[in-house]
Coordinates of C-alpha atoms and ligand atoms in Angstrom, one line a residue:
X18 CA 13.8 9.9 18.2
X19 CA 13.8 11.4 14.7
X20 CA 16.9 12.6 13.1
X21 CA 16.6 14.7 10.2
X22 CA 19.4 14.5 7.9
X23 CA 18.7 16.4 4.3
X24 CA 20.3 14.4 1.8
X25 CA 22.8 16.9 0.3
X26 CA 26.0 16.2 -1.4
X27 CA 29.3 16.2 0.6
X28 CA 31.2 17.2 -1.7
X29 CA 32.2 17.5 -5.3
X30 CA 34.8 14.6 -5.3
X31 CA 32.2 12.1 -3.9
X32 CA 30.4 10.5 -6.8
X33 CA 28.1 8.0 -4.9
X34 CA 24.5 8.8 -5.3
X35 CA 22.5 10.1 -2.1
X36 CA 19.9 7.6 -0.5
X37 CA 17.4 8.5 1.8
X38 CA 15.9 6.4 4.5
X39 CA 12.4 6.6 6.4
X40 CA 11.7 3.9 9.4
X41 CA 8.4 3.3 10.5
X42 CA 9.0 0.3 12.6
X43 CA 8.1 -3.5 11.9
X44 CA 9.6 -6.2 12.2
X45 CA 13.3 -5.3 10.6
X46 CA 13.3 -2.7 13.7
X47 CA 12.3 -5.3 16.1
X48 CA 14.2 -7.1 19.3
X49 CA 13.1 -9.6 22.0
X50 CA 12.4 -7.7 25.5
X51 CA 14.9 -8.6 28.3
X52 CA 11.4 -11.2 29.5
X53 CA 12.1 -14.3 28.3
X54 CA 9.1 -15.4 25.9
X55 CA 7.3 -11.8 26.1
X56 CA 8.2 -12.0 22.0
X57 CA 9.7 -9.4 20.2
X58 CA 8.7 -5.4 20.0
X59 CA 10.1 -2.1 17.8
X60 CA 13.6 -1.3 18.8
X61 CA 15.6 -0.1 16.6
X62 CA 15.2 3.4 14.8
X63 CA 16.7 4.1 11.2
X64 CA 19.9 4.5 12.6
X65 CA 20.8 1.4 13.7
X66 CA 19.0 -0.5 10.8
X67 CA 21.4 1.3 8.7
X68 CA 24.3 0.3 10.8
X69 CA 23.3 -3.0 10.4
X70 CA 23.8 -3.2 7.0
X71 CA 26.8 -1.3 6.2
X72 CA 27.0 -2.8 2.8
X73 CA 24.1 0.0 1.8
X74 CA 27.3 2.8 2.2
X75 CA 29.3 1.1 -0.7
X76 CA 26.6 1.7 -3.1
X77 CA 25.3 5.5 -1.8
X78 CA 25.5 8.3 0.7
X79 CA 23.2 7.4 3.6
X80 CA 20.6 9.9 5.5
X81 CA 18.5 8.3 7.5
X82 CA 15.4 9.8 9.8
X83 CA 13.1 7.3 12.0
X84 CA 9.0 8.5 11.2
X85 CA 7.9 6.3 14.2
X86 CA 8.4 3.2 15.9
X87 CA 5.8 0.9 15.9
X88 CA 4.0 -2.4 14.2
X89 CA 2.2 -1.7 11.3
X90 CA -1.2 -2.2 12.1
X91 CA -0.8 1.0 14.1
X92 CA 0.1 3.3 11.5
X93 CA -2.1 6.2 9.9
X94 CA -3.2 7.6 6.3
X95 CA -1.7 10.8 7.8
X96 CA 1.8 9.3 8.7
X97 CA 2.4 8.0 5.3
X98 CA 0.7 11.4 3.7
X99 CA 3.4 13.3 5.8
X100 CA 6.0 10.6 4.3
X101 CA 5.0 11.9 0.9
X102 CA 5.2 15.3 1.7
X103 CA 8.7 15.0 3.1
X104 CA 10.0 12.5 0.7
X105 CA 8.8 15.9 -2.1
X106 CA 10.8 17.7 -0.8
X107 CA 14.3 16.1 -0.6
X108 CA 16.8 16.5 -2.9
X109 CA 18.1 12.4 -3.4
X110 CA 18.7 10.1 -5.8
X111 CA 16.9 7.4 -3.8
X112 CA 13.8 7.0 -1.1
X113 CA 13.7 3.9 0.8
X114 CA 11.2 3.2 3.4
X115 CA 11.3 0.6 5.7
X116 CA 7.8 -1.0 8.0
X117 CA 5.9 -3.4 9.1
X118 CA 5.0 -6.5 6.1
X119 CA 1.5 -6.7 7.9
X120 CA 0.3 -3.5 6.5
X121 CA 2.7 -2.3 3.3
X122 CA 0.7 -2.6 0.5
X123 CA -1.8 -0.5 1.9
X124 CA 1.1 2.0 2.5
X125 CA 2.8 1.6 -0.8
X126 CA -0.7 1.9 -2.2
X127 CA -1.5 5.0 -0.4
X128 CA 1.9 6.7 -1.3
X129 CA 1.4 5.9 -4.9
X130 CA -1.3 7.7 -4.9
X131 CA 0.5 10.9 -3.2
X132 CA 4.1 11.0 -4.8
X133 CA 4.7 10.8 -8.0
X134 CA 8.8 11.6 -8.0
X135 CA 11.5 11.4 -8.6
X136 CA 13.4 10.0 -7.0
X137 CA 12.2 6.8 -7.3
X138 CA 10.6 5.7 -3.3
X139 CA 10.6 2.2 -2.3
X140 CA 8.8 0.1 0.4
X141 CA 10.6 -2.8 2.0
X142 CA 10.7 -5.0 5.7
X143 CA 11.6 -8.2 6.7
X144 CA 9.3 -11.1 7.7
X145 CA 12.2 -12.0 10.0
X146 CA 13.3 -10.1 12.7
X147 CA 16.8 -9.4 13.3
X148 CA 18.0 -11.9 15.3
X149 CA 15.9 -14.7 13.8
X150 CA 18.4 -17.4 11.9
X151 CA 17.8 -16.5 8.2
X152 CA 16.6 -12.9 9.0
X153 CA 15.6 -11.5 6.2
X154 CA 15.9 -7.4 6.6
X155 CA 19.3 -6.7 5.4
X156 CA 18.8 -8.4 2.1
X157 CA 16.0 -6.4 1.2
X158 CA 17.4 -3.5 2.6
X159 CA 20.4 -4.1 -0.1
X160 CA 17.9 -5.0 -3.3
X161 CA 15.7 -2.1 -1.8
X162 CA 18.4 0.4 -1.8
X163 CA 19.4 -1.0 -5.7
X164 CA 15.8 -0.7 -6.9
X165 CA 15.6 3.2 -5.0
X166 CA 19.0 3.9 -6.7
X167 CA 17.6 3.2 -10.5
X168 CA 15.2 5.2 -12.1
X169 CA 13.4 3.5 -14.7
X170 CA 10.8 1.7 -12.2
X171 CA 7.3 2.9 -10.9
X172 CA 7.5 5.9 -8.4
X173 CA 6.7 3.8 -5.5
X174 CA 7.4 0.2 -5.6
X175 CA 7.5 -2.6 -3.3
X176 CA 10.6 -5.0 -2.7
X177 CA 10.8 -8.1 -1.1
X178 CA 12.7 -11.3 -1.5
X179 CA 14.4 -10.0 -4.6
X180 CA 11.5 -8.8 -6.0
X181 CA 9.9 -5.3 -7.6
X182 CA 5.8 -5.4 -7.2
X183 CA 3.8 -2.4 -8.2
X184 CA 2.0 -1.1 -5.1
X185 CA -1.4 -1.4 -7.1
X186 CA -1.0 -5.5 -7.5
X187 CA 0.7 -6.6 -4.3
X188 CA -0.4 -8.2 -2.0
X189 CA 1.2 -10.3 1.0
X190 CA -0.1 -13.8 0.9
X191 CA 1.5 -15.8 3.5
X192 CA 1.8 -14.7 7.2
X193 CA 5.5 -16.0 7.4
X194 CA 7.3 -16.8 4.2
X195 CA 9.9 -14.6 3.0
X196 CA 8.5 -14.9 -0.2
X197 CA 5.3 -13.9 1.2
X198 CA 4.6 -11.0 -1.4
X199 CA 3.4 -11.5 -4.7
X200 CA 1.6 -9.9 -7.7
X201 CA -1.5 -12.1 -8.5
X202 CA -2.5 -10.4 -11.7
X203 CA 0.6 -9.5 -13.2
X204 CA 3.9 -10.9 -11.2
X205 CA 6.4 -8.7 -10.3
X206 CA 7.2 -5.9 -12.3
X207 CA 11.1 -6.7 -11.8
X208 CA 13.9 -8.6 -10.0
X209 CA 17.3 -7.9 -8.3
X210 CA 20.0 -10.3 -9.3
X211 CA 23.7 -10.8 -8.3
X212 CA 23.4 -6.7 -7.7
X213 CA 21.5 -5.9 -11.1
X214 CA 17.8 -4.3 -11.1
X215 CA 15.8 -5.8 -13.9
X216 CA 12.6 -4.0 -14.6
X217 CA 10.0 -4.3 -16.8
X218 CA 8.3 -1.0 -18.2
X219 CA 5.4 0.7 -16.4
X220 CA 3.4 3.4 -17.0
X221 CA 3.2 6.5 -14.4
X222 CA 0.4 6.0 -12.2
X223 CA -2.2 8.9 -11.7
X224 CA -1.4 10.9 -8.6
X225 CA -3.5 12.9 -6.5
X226 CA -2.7 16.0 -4.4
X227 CA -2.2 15.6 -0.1
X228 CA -5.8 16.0 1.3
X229 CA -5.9 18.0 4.8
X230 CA -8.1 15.0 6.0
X231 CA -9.0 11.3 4.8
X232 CA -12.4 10.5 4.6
X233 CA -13.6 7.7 6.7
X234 CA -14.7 4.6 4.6
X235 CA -16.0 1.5 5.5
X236 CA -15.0 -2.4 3.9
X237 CA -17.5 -4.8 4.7
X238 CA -17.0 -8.7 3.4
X239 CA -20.0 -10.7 1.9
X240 CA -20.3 -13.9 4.0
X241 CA -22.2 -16.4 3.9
X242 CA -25.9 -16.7 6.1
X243 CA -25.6 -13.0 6.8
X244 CA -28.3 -11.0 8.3
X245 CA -26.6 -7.9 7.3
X246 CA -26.8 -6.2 10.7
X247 CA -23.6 -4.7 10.1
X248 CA -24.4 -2.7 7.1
X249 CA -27.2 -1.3 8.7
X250 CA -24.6 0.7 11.0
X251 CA -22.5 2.0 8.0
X252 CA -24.9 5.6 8.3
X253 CA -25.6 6.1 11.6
X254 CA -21.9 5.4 12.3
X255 CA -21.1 8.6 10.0
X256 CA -19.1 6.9 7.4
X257 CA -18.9 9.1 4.5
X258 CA -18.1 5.9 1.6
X259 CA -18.3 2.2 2.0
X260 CA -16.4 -0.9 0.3
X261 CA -18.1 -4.1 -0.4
X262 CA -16.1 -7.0 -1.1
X263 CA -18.6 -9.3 -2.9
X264 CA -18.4 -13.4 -3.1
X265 CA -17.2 -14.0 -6.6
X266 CA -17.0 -11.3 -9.4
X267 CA -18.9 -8.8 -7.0
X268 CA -22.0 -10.6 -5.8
X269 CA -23.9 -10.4 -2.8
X270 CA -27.4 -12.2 -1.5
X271 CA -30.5 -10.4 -2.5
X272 CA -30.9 -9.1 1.2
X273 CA -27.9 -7.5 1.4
X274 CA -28.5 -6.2 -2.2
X275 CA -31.4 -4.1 -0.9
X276 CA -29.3 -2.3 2.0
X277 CA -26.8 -1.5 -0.5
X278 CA -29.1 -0.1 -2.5
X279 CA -30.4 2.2 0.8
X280 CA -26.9 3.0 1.4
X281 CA -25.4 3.8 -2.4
X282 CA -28.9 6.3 -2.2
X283 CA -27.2 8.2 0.6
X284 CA -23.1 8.0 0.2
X285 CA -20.3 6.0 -2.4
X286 CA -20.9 3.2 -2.2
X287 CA -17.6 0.7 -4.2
X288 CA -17.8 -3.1 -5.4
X289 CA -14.9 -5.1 -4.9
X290 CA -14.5 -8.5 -4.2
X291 CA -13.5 -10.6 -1.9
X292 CA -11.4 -12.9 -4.1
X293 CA -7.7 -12.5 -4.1
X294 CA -7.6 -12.0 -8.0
X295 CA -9.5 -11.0 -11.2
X296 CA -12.0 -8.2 -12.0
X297 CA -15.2 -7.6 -10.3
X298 CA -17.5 -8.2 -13.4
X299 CA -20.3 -5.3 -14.6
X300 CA -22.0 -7.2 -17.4
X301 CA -22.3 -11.2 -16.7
X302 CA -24.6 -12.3 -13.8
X303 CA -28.3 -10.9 -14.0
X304 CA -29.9 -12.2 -10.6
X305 CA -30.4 -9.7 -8.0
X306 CA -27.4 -9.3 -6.0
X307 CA -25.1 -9.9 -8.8
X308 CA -23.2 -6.9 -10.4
X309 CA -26.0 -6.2 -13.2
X310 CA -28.3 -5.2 -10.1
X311 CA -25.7 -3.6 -8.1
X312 CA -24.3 -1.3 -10.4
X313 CA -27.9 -0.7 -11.2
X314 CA -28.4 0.3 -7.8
X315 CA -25.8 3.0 -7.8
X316 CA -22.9 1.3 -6.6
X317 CA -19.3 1.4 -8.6
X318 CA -16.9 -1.5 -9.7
X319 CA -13.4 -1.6 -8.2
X320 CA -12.2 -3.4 -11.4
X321 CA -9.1 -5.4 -10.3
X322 CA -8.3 -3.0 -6.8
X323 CA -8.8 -5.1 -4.3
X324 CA -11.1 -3.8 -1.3
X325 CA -8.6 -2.5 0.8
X326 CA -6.6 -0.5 -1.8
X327 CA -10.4 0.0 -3.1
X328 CA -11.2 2.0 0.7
X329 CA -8.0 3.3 0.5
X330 CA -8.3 5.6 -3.2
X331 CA -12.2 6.0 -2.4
X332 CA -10.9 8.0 1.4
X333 CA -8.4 9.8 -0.5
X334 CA -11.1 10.8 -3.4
X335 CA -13.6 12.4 -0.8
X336 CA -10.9 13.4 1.6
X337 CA -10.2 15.7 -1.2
X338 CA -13.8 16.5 -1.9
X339 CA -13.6 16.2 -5.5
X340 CA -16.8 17.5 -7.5
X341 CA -17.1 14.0 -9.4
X342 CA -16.0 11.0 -7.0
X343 CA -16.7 8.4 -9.5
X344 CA -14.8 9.5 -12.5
X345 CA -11.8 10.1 -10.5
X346 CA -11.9 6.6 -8.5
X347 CA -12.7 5.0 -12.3
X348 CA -9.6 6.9 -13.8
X349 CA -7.4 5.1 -11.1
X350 CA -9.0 1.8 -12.1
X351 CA -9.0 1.9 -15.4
X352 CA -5.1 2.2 -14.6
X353 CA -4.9 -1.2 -12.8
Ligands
LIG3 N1 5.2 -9.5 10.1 C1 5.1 -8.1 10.3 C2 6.3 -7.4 9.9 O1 6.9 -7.8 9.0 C3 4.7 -7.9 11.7 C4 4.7 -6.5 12.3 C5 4.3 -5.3 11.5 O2 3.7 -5.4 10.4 O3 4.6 -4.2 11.9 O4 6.8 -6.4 10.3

């Protein structure tokens, strides 16, 4: 299925800059199967996303190479790592990247953290398939291609529905909007309009070198009436960190609080919360359980990273077995 194509000039009279696309699957690659009502599945490779929108070769010189095939929910740390590592080593003006909305700000996140370019790399889908009325995938692919094609944005950014998010503050918020994306904390860091990329300025995000393995981390939600069962597994399962997303600005009930505590002895142990917004705090609430006692106990705030970005940096972090874990998640938070 893959197709490598090194984007290279063609030649010295062609002026158009060289943009570089990776599939991964999702639903701008899917197509209904020939069963009526068995819904629709990944079809279509790079290729023929390309050719679907063949207003991306009047702005730049094409290569395109399919990664995999497949909804997003499938896809690995490794995959995206292997992204990074091939996206370093092309010679483009442009990386575009197209997969599944489910999972893209985790992927975006991730690939933040691992390429720092140039050229610029940008994430994009569509929360409409192909042969949905109002299908969405070849707009983005168009504002996607405009973003990849200027250089003044983040390494990695995030484009959908017109607009540039920073992978560290995206989030998808609505299972079937097209404007389903959105930057809680800080909006969108730009817009595409009538063909223009407006951008705001950002500053570099700290990058981290490709780890031969992720580590595995756990993210566990505070719920209400829990008997906590569930975080007694997190070290006899072998996890090597675990993510709390606390109620609130990082709370959880005393209970809970006290196998934290156990656990934060043995491994990293990160407080997020499970709030779509805001800063887990470190010096309000004093009651055990809140994030005076927590942090007390060893464990270390996620700031405004939300838990699955939060698992995402911490894996990374001990993947590469760095000698101090917690200055080096705190430098990426203090960046958020
Ligand atoms: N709505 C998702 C998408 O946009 C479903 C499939 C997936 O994430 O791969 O692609």
């Amino acid at each position: 299925m893959a197709q490598h194509k090194l984007c290279v000039k063609h030649g010295v009279m062609n002026q158009k800059p060289q943009l570089h696309i990776f599939s991964l699957g999702g639903t701008i690659s899917m197509a209904p199967t020939l069963d009526a009502g068995s819904g629709v599945r990944p079809t279509f490779g790079a290729h023929d996303i390309v050719a679907a929108a063949p207003e991306l070769a009047e702005i730049a010189d094409i290569s395109a190479e399919s990664l995999s095939l497949k909804g997003s929910a499938n896809l690995l740390f490794s995959e995206i790592a292997e992204l990074c590592r091939r996206a370093a080593s092309l010679s483009c003006s442009g990386i575009m990247v197209t997969q599944g909305t489910d999972t893209m700000e985790e992927c975006a996140f991730l690939a933040s953290l691992l390429y720092g370019g140039p050229p610029p790399m940008v994430f994009t889908g569509a929360m409409r398939s192909p042969a949905q009325p109002g299908a969405d995938g070849r707009a983005n692919l168009m504002a996607a291609a405009l973003t990849a094609l200027t250089s003044n944005g983040p390494a990695v950014s995030l484009v959908m529905n017109d607009e540039i998010h920073h992978p560290f503050y995206v989030t998808k918020s609505h299972t079937s909007n097209v404007a389903a994306f959105q930057s809680p904390i800080r909006g969108p860091v730009g817009q595409i309009t009538e063909g223009n990329v407006i951008l705001h300025p950002v500053q570099p995000a700290p990058t981290f070198d490709i780890p031969d393995e992720f580590a595995p981390v756990a993210l566990l939600p505070a719920v209400l009436n829990d008997d906590g069962n569930l975080f007694d597994t997190i070290l006899s399962a072998g996890y090597a960190g675990l993510v709390v997303e606390g109620f609130g600005a990082g709370h959880v009930s005393e209970q809970i609080a006290e196998k934290l505590a156990a656990i934060a002895a043995k491994i990293p142990v990160i407080l997020a919360s499970r709030v779509r917004a805001g800063s887990v705090f470190e010096r309000t609430y004093g009651y055990r359980g809140a994030e005076i006692d927590l942090l007390n106990k060893g464990l270390v705030p996620a700031g405004r990273l939300s838990g699955r970005k939060a698992r995402i940096l911490l894996s990374l972090i001990l993947g590469l077995e760095k000698p101090d874990w917690r200055q080096e998640f705190t430098r990426v938070v203090k960046h958020v």
